[in-house]
XYZ file of C-alpha atoms in Angstrom:
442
model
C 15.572 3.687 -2.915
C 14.279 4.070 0.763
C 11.571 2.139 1.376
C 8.345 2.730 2.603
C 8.397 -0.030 5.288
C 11.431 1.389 6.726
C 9.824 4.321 7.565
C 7.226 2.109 9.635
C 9.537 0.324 10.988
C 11.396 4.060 12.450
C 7.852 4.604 14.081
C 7.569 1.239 15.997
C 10.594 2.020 17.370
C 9.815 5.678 18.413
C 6.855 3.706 19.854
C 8.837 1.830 22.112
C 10.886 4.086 22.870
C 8.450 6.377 24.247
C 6.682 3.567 25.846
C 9.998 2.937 28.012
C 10.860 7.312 28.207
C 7.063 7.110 29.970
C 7.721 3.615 31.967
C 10.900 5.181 33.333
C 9.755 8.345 34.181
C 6.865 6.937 35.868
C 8.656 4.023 37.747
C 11.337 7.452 38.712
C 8.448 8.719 40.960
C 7.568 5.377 42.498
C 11.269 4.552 43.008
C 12.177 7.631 44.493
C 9.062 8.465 47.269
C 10.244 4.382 48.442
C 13.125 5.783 49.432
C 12.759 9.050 50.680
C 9.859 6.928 53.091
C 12.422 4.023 53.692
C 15.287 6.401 54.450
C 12.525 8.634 56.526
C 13.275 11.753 54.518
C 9.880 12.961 54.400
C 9.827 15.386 56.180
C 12.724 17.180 53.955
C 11.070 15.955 51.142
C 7.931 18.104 51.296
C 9.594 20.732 52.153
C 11.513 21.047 49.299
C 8.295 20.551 47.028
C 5.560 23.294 46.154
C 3.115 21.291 46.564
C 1.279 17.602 48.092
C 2.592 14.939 46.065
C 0.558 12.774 44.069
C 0.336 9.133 44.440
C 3.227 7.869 42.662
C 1.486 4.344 41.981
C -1.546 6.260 40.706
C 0.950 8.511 38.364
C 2.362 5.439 37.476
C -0.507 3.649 36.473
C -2.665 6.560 34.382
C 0.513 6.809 32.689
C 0.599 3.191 31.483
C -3.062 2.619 30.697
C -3.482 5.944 28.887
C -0.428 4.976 26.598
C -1.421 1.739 25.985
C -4.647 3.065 24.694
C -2.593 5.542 22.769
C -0.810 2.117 21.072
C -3.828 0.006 20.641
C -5.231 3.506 18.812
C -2.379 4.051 16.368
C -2.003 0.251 15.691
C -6.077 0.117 14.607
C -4.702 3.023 12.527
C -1.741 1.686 11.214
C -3.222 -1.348 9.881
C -6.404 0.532 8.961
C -4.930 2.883 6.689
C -2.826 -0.188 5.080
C -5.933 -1.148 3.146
C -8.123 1.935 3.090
C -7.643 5.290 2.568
C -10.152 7.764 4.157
C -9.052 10.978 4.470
C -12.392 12.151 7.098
C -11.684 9.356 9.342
C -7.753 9.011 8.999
C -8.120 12.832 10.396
C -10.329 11.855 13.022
C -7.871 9.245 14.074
C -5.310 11.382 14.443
C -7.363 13.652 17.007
C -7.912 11.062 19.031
C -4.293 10.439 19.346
C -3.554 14.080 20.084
C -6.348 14.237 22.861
C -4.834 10.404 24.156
C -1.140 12.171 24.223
C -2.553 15.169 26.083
C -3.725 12.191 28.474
C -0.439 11.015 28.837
C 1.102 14.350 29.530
C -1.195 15.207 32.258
C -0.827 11.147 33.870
C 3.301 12.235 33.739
C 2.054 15.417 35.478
C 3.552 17.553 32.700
C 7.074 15.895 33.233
C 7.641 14.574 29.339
C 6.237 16.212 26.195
C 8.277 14.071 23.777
C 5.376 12.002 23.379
C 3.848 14.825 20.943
C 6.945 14.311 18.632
C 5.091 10.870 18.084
C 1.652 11.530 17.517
C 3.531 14.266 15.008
C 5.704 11.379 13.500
C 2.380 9.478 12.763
C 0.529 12.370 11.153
C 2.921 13.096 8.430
C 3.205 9.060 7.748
C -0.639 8.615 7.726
C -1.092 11.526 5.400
C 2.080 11.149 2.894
C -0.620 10.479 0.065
C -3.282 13.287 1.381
C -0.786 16.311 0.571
C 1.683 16.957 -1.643
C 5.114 17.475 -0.367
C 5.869 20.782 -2.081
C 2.681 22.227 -0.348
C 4.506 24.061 1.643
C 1.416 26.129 3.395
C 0.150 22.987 5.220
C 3.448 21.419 6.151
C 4.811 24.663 7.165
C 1.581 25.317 9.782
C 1.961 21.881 10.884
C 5.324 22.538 12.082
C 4.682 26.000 13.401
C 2.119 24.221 15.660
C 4.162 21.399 16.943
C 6.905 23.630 17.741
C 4.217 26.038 19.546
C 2.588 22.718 21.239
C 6.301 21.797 22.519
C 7.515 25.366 23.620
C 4.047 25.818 26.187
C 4.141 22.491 26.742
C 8.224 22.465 28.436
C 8.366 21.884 32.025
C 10.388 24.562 32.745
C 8.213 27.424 30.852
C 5.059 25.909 32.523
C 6.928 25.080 36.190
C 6.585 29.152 36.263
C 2.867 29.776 35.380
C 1.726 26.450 37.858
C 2.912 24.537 40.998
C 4.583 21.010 39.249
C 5.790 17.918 40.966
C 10.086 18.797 40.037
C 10.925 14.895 38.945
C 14.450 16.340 39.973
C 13.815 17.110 43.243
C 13.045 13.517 43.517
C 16.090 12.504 42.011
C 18.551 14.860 44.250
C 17.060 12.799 47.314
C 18.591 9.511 45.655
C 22.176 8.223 46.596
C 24.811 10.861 44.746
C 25.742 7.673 42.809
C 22.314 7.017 41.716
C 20.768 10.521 41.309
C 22.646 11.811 38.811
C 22.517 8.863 36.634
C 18.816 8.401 36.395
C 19.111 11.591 35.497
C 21.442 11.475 32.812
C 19.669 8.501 31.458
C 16.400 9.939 31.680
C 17.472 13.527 29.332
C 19.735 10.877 27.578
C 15.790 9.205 27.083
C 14.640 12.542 25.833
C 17.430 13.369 23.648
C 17.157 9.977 21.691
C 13.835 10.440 21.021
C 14.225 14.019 19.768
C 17.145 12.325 17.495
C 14.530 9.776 16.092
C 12.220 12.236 15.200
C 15.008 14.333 13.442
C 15.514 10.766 11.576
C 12.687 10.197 10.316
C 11.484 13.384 9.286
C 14.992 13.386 7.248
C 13.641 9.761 5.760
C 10.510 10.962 4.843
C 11.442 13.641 3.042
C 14.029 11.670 1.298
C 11.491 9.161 0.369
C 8.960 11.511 -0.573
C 11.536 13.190 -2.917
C 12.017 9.415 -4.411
C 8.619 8.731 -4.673
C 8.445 11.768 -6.774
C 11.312 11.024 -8.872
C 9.541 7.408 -10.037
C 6.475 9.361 -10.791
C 8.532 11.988 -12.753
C 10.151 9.091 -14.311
C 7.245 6.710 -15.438
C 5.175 9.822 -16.658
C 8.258 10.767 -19.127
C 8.425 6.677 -19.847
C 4.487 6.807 -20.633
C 4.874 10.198 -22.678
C 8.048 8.202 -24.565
C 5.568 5.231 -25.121
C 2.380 7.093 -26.083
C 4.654 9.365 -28.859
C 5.889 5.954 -29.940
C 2.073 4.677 -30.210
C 1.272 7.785 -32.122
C 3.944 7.596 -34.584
C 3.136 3.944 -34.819
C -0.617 4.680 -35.524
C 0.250 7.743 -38.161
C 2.718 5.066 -39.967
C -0.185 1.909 -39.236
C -2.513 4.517 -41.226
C -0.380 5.717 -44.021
C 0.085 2.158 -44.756
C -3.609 1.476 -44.731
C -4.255 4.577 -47.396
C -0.952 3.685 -49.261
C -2.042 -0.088 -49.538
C -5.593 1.346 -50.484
C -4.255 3.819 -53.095
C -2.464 0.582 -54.501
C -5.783 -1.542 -54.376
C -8.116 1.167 -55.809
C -5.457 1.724 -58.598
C -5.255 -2.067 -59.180
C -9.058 -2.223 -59.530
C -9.290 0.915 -61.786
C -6.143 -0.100 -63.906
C -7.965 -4.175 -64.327
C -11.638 -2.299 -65.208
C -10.923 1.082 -67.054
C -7.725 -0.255 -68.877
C -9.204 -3.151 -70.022
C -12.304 -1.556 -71.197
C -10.176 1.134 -72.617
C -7.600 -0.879 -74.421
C -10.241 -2.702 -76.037
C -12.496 0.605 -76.846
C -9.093 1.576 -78.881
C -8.405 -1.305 -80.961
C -12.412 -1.097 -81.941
C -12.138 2.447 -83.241
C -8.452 1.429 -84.695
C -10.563 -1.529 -86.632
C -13.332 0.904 -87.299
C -11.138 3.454 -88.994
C -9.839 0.585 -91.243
C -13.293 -0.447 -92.475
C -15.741 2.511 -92.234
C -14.208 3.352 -96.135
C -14.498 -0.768 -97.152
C -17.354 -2.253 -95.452
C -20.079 -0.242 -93.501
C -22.146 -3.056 -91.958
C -19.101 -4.053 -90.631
C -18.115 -1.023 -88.992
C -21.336 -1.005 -87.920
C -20.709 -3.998 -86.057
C -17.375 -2.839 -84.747
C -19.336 0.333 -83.391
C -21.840 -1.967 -81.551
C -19.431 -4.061 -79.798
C -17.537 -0.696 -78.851
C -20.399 0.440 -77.583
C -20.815 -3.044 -75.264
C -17.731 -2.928 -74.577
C -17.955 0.969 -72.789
C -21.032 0.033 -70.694
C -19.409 -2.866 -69.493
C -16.496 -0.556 -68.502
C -18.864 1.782 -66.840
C -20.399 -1.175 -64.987
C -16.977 -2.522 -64.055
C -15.895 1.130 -62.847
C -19.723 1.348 -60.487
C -18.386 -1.624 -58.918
C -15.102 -0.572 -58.231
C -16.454 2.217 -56.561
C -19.190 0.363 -54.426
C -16.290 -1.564 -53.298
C -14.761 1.352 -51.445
C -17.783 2.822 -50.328
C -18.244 2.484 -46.634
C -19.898 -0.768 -45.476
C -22.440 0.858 -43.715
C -23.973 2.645 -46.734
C -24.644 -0.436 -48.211
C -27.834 -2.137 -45.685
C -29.480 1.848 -44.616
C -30.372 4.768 -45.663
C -28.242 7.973 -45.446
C -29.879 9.330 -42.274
C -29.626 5.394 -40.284
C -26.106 4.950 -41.497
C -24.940 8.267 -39.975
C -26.867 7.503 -36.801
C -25.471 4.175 -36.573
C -21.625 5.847 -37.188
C -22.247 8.603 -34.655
C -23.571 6.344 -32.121
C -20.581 3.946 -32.233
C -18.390 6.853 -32.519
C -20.206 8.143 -28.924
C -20.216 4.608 -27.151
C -16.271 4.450 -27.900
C -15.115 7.868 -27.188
C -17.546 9.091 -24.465
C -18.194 11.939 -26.870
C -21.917 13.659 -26.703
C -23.128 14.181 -30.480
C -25.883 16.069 -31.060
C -27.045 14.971 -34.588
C -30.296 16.638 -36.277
C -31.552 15.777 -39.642
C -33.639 17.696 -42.015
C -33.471 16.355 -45.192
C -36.271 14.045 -45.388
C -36.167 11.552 -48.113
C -33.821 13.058 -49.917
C -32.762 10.579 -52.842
C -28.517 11.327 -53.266
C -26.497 9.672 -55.790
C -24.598 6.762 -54.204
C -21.203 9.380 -54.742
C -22.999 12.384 -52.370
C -23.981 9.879 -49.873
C -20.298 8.496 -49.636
C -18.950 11.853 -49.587
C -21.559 13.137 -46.959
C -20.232 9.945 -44.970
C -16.714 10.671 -45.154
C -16.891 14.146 -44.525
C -18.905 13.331 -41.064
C -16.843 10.564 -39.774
C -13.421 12.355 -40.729
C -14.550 15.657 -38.491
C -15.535 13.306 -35.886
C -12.386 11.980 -36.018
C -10.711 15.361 -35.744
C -12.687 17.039 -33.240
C -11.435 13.690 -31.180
C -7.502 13.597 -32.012
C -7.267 17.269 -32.670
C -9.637 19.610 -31.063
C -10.117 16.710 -27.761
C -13.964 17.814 -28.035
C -16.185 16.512 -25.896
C -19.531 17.782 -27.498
C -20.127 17.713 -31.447
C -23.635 18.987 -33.152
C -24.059 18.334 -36.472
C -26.976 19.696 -38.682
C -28.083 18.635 -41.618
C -30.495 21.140 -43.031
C -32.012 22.407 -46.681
C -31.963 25.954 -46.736
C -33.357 26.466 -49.691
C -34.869 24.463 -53.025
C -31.363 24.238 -54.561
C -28.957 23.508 -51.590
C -28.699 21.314 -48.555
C -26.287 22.206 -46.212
C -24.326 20.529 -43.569
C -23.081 22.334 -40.326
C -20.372 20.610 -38.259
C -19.880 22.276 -34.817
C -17.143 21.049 -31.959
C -15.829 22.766 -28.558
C -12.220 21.572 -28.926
C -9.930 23.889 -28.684
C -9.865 25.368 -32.277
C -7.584 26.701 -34.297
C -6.068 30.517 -35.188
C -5.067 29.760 -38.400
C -5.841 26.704 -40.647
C -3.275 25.081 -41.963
C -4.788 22.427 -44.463
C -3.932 18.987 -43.913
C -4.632 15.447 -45.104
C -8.243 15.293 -43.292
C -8.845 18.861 -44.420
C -7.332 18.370 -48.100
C -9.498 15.128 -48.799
C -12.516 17.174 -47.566
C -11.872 19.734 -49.916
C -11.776 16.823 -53.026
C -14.486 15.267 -52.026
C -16.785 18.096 -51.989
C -15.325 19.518 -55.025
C -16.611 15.898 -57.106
C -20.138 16.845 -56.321
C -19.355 20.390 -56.999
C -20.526 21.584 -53.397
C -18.725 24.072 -51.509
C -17.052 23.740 -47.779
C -15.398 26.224 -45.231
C -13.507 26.269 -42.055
C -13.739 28.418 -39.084
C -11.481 27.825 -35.965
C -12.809 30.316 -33.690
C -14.651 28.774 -30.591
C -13.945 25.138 -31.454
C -13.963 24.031 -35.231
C -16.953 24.737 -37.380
C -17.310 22.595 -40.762
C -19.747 23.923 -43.660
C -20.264 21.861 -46.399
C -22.791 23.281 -48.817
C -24.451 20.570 -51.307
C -26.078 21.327 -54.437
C -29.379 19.223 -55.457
C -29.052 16.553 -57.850
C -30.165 18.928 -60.888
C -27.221 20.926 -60.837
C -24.573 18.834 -58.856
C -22.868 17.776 -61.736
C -23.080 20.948 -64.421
């Protein structure tokens, strides 16, 4: 895969080579005004010119020190933009550049334009993270304007709107066996550079392709890994309820089939003596009779031992608080939780079912709905009912299709013989309708 510091490397070397395309074609005019003077062709000389010469040593020396402050610039920014990223000033940067290569055009008096293809070279590099390569609107102006910039900028469109020192001109008054090859090596110069930048926009976009490709790539390898997760978590929590299924059933089977087993053999022992002796089946009956409340208190406690923990130290109203606030600081998720029911005194069954029935819409409006506000209200609307209204803003649903959460719901309200329905429109909306105590369990 092409990498990154390749690409830098392809702009030092445009670097330098403008550097030397600006050194040569400054040193051209020095070189060649010697030796028209030494060869006292001066005379011929400005006569073949539109205009007074400038100083050659003074073209030759804006050109140098306005380029070198054109390399000191994009160095700062180079190294700068290594560590930080700042789109505002990154863009300023890149301004200055443009103004300091304007500089150097005018210091060449309007001789070489190439040195735009480098200030272009380090625009796209310094912004390969600020746009994406498929925007095609930006890129696309960018290029119309460098191609503007280096059409109005060519010497020979501008040699016919303004009087230009002709660097050929100077060149024909060299030796025939010099001339010509300066020349040559200075469009040679010009053409290399041109090449370059044709190189590295080619490398760019290759590597920009690539760099797309890994993040193509790693997003399908984190999709792959977070399905994976998911079916691992779905099979973590079947095993959970399948191992709790097996527990419960343990703990009903020990209590209930004990007590019930030995509730049958008393009535079998009854039957035998309620026709011989009666104070002894009298007896009998009174140990059966111990023997079913100790099956009813073995049966309370295996239901206390699956009722949630935090039902056990608070009330109703602190528990839920205490759920919906860890439920917040976890997920980010803004609850809005009202309650209305005052000191309402619930069988330890309601409460665990109220409990449930909260947590487990929580839990949907986060895995299924991806909510980001919930409101519950807990509220009596009249002397026989309290009633419980769970409200999300996750995306809903257009038809419910019962599931597990939705199907244990439905069971748990029908033990306290309440009511619940669904309604999908405009997020998820849960009502649970609870009947008071005195006719819960008709």
């Amino acid at each position: 895969m092409p990498k990154f510091k390749v690409l830098i490397s392809l702009r030092r070397t445009m670097l330098w080579l403008n550097f030397f395309a600006i050194l040569f074609n400054a040193t051209l005019f020095i070189y060649a005004t010697d030796y028209v003077i030494k060869t006292s062709q001066s005379y011929q000389f400005l006569e073949s010119l539109h205009h007074i010469p400038d100083s050659p040593r003074a073209i030759f020396g804006e050109s140098i020190i306005s380029f070198s402050v054109l390399a000191v610039v994009m160095s700062f920014h180079h190294h700068y933009s290594a560590f930080k990223q700042d789109t505002e000033l990154n863009n300023t940067i890149i301004f200055v550049e443009f103004i300091l290569a304007i500089f150097v055009f005018l210091s060449l008096r309007l001789t070489y334009n190439g040195i735009f293809l480098l200030i272009f070279v380090d625009f796209i590099i310094s912004n390969r993270n600020q746009y994406d390569f498929r925007d095609y609107f930006v890129w696309m102006m960018v290029v119309v304007f460098l191609l503007f910039l280096l059409v109005i900028t060519d010497y020979s469109i501008l040699s016919h709107f303004m009087t230009l020192p002709d660097l050929t001109i100077y060149l024909n008054f060299l030796p025939s066996n010099i001339g010509p090859k300066l020349l040559v090596w200075k469009n040679f110069i010009t053409i290399l550079n041109l090449t370059l930048f044709i190189l590295i926009l080619i490398y760019f976009a290759i590597y920009q392709l690539n760099q797309e490709n890994d993040i193509q790539n790693k997003l399908a390898l984190a999709s792959k890994a977070n399905y994976e997760l998911k079916n691992y978590a779905a099979l973590s929590e079947y095993i959970a309820k399948d191992r709790e299924r097996k527990r419960i059933a343990r703990d009903i089977h020990d209590s209930v089939g004990h007590a019930l087993t030995g509730i049958a053999a008393g009535i079998d022992a009854t039957l035998v003596l309620i026709d011989v002796d009666k104070d002894a089946t009298k007896k009998q009956l009174v140990k059966i009779q111990t023997a079913v409340k100790e099956g009813i208190k073995d049966v309370r406690k295996a239901l206390n031992r699956i009722r949630p923990g935090a039902l056990n130290n608070y009330t109703l109203q602190e528990s839920l608080k205490k759920m919906l606030r860890e439920y917040a600081d976890i997920s980010r998720i803004k609850i809005d939780f009202s309650y209305h029911w005052g000191s309402a005194d619930f069988e330890k069954t309601t409460e665990d079912v109220v409990f449930r029935i909260i947590e487990e819409s929580i839990t949907n409006s986060l895995r299924h709905g991806h909510a980001s506000q919930v409101s519950i209200a807990c509220t009596k609307p009249d002397q026989k009912t309290y009633q419980m209204v769970i409200k999300d803003n996750g995306t809903g649903a257009q038809k419910i299709v019962p599931g597990y959460g939705i199907t244990q719901m439905k069971e748990r309200v029908a033990i306290i013989n309440g009511k619940i329905s669904f309604d999908g429109q405009n997020g998820f909306t849960i009502v649970v309708d609870i009947p008071a105590e005195g006719d819960m369990y008709d």
